[in-house]
Amino acid sequence: MRLELDRRASVPMYRQLAAQLRERIVSGELAEGYRLPPERELAARLGVNRTTVLQAYQRLKDEGLVASKVGKGTFVTPAGGAGARPSPGTIRTIRDAGVPAHDGTPEPSVIRPPWSVLFSDYSNRFTYHDIAEIDRARRGGADGRVIDFATGSPNPADIPDDLLRAVSLEAFASHEFDGQPESPIEGFDELRALLAEHMRTRGVACEARNVMVLSGSEQGIDLIVRAFVNPGDRVLVEQSTFFPALQTFRSADASIVGVPVDADGMRTDLLEGYCARFRPKIIYTIPTFHNPTGTTMPMERRRRLVDVARRHQCLIVEDDAYGELWYGGNGDGDRPVPLAGMENAGYVMYLSTFSKTVTSGLRTGWVAADPHVIARLAALRRMVDQHTSTSSQRICLELLKEGRIAGHVRDLTAAYRRRRDTAVAALERHAPQGMRWTVPQGGYYIWVSLPDGVRALDLLARCRTLGVTFMPGGVFDVDETDETHIRLNMVRPDARDLEDGIRLVCDAVHAMTR
Amino acid sequence: MRLELDRRASVPMYRQLAAQLRERIVSGELAEGYRLPPERELAARLGVNRTTVLQAYQRLKDEGLVASKVGKGTFVTPAGGAGARPSPGTIRTIRDAGVPAHDGTPEPSVIRPPWSVLFSDYSNRFTYHDIAEIDRARRGGADGRVIDFATGSPNPADIPDDLLRAVSLEAFASHEFDGQPESPIEGFDELRALLAEHMRTRGVACEARNVMVLSGSEQGIDLIVRAFVNPGDRVLVEQSTFFPALQTFRSADASIVGVPVDADGMRTDLLEGYCARFRPKIIYTIPTFHNPTGTTMPMERRRRLVDVARRHQCLIVEDDAYGELWYGGNGDGDRPVPLAGMENAGYVMYLSTFSKTVTSGLRTGWVAADPHVIARLAALRRMVDQHTSTSSQRICLELLKEGRIAGHVRDLTAAYRRRRDTAVAALERHAPQGMRWTVPQGGYYIWVSLPDGVRALDLLARCRTLGVTFMPGGVFDVDETDETHIRLNMVRPDARDLEDGIRLVCDAVHAMTR
């Protein structure tokens, strides 16, 4: 066996040796069972240190190409044998019908890879409850319309077309924006500064360096999980919560624990015990206008949450997707201050988005956190999407400049407040006994508790035939067993259908309790 | 202990029981060492099946809240004890200076979380070689300019400003685009159809249902890894390759094996052996105008690669980021057909992007693959960024319509070809003995092999003082040990600096060999 090492090359000698042996083994030149020269002998022959040969052999062993037998030497392993670390749970030998075997016999010309075997274990377990999308695609009641309480995004009629057109045309006509320049990973400086300024109006101490622009706030959850979660880490969440967040935690093999909730959100009185017991890495929470329950955590709970988490060195992910949509102070209390605005909020990573106030088509959100966190998330993001679309960033920048977005949000929340009042009045008028609901102070959602014996999925099936749809509570439940709640997005249907929709749901419930 | 189970509720009885016991344990009401009632006894008391109690206790055991002692019963465990699964490699007790302990003593008012302890193991190992960004931020030679061969994106002067402005204004003025509507996850149908049509011009059988629009082609690698890679799965790559792809595979705990390359790209003659030995899940390859080596795989190797991978049921990720930038046929051979265009290419997942032909600010790319793959990637993408920015998609759609982009690409590749000729002529004129380089048929990169004794990082340090920068080969090397190559992006510097830049690099090499 001829081996040539280049002493002057910068590649370490043991790597050169391993590479040459590897090539001969995989090519079959050194066949199964071939005994490599004893380490001392080869070292002497090549004029290298014995450690060099030891290291090279060890590397090949790690790769499964050779194996040592005590007292007998080092041998080339069988091809297709020890070389592969089989994936737990994946049986690579199972094949779909019609897929050829490995033996090189002639194959049919159309090849269908055995996808079910090839997909990762995680993605095979992955589920997504897209009831809303399915229902939008179906034709609904007698006239083919569907009254949609299911979808979690704004009614297209509430998207500010004229404003978006005006700012887009302004942005793209400007020579400042020639060539749609690449953005820094963290986003354009001017946009980060405007977002920080906006955060300060919400009571959060924030500078541009605390902000990273995201391609939607969900991306923030994904990046935070990569940055912080080791397999097996515990994550505390509200017992019912935003479903994609649960998926993201599961994808990192985190262990999710639901904390009980009541009409004021997460039961922070229990939190000390949960932290001591479970030593969570992260608490993921939606304290304001909660999805799906519509609750808002009072100030006292916010302070306690931040305090308990800090004492346990537990991170908080504050998802504030709906926080801008406060219906105003008349009987609805004060405007909630984000967790990020509490004292000692250094453990809080705040997420928000333009998806709920403007349009989710922009795919633009942001995270506000300690600059150490921003730096880490930015480094990881290089392998995801590098930065948020330049054109989307530019549109958001124009929307924030001179407070243009503020007027739209003011009008929108006034309209939403009226719809909330309409929806609640309709519930009061039509709901049968045993049906209860939250009255949200902002955001999109009314959470309805069904009377005994009425199951959410049965009700959904019935309502679909009537041309009305909603999300069943089980979708949001950590244990996926909740069958007694439904979520109504009261701002999604056309305003004129709101009362009818609520009445149809109530009548269906009534019919099922008889 | 008062326990109340609701027989009519849809939540299973054992979950109700577990939830009530859990709450009492974490609140401390049932203290450490408390003995739960024997299963039979509690079952009888509650009037439920013994299995119900068994299941509830098992759940609490899984959560670490209780433990059984054989023959003695089930006891509440100590708080902060068995409850947590510690993360491997993370020592939660290490704290940064100034960070308070857990004991509830008064803290200073400014809290700095111990980030280095909190970050995930993976992200602590993560590195990113952003030499280009660092060098762009520095001031270069005597006149403060830097001749930039390092950055992997187009020179701003080559971005088609007027075309982008025209199509943007057209798109956003149109009432069709009112409200920047939400897109399907896979992208707007019209854009998918145009991309499929474009793929067909490249020789790939492709329909709209084979295409998903991505927020850059890197996102495709990330989604494919989630969809297919289990921890420990093997991935074959060219020995030097696109660095973020390596990071993404590592993030999924894949095991990466480099396949040797030569002037025609991956050594497909060795591939059968590598597949038999390593049983890879995925081969990631850049067959056309390779990054960083500038090589192009000949047809015969392409056929063989597809054939070997298929027989081993191994997926191929074809990264074709540069494939549009073919310099044309004069002496440069035929236009390369993508792997996705070979016979029996069912295992190929094709990725490309607008970043190299137009601007990376668009953050828009695409994947073309079997509809089963598209469906799986789309499901996973819901938890990432949902879909690509509506405005970016609309701009790309306008660019493709009526072949508008084609004229730009034609002009661009003609200019790039001239620059390649200039760069190669400059190398021939100035390179000292022992320096060798590839002559690319398209794309961005010339791969230079340095003479004996000249290390890439030493050369980079010297060149920086002269106001010229490039990427050292080690950044791309699977083993991170390559010190004998450098990558020159010959299309990034201003055209007038090209010859000077090459001369500066060659002179520096020359000086270091004396």
PDB file of C-alpha atoms in Angstrom, chain A residues 160-172 395 399, chain B residues 169 171-180:
ATOM      1  CA  PRO A 160     -55.695  49.604   4.771  1.00  0.00           C
ATOM      2  CA  ASP A 161     -55.368  49.368   0.979  1.00  0.00           C
ATOM      3  CA  ASP A 162     -54.959  53.058   0.292  1.00  0.00           C
ATOM      4  CA  LEU A 163     -52.369  53.554   2.979  1.00  0.00           C
ATOM      5  CA  LEU A 164     -50.375  50.531   1.797  1.00  0.00           C
ATOM      6  CA  ARG A 165     -50.531  51.651  -1.815  1.00  0.00           C
ATOM      7  CA  ALA A 166     -49.479  55.181  -0.954  1.00  0.00           C
ATOM      8  CA  VAL A 167     -46.491  54.194   1.173  1.00  0.00           C
ATOM      9  CA  SER A 168     -45.418  51.479  -1.276  1.00  0.00           C
ATOM     10  CA  LEU A 169     -45.410  53.811  -4.247  1.00  0.00           C
ATOM     11  CA  GLU A 170     -43.559  56.437  -2.253  1.00  0.00           C
ATOM     12  CA  ALA A 171     -40.960  53.919  -1.091  1.00  0.00           C
ATOM     13  CA  PHE A 172     -40.307  52.359  -4.472  1.00  0.00           C
ATOM     14  CA  ILE A 395     -43.089  49.461   3.587  1.00  0.00           C
ATOM     15  CA  LEU A 399     -45.901  53.010   7.805  1.00  0.00           C
TER      16      LEU A 399
ATOM     17  CA  LEU B 169     -44.298  50.701  -9.195  1.00  0.00           C
ATOM     18  CA  ALA B 171     -47.099  46.006  -9.081  1.00  0.00           C
ATOM     19  CA  PHE B 172     -48.040  48.303  -6.233  1.00  0.00           C
ATOM     20  CA  ALA B 173     -50.126  50.710  -8.285  1.00  0.00           C
ATOM     21  CA  SER B 174     -52.338  47.835  -9.427  1.00  0.00           C
ATOM     22  CA  HIS B 175     -55.618  47.332  -7.620  1.00  0.00           C
ATOM     23  CA  GLU B 176     -55.129  43.596  -8.102  1.00  0.00           C
ATOM     24  CA  PHE B 177     -52.602  43.870  -5.331  1.00  0.00           C
ATOM     25  CA  ASP B 178     -54.768  45.828  -2.910  1.00  0.00           C
ATOM     26  CA  GLY B 179     -54.086  45.019   0.688  1.00  0.00           C
ATOM     27  CA  GLN B 180     -51.018  42.931  -0.169  1.00  0.00           C
TER      28      GLN B 180
END
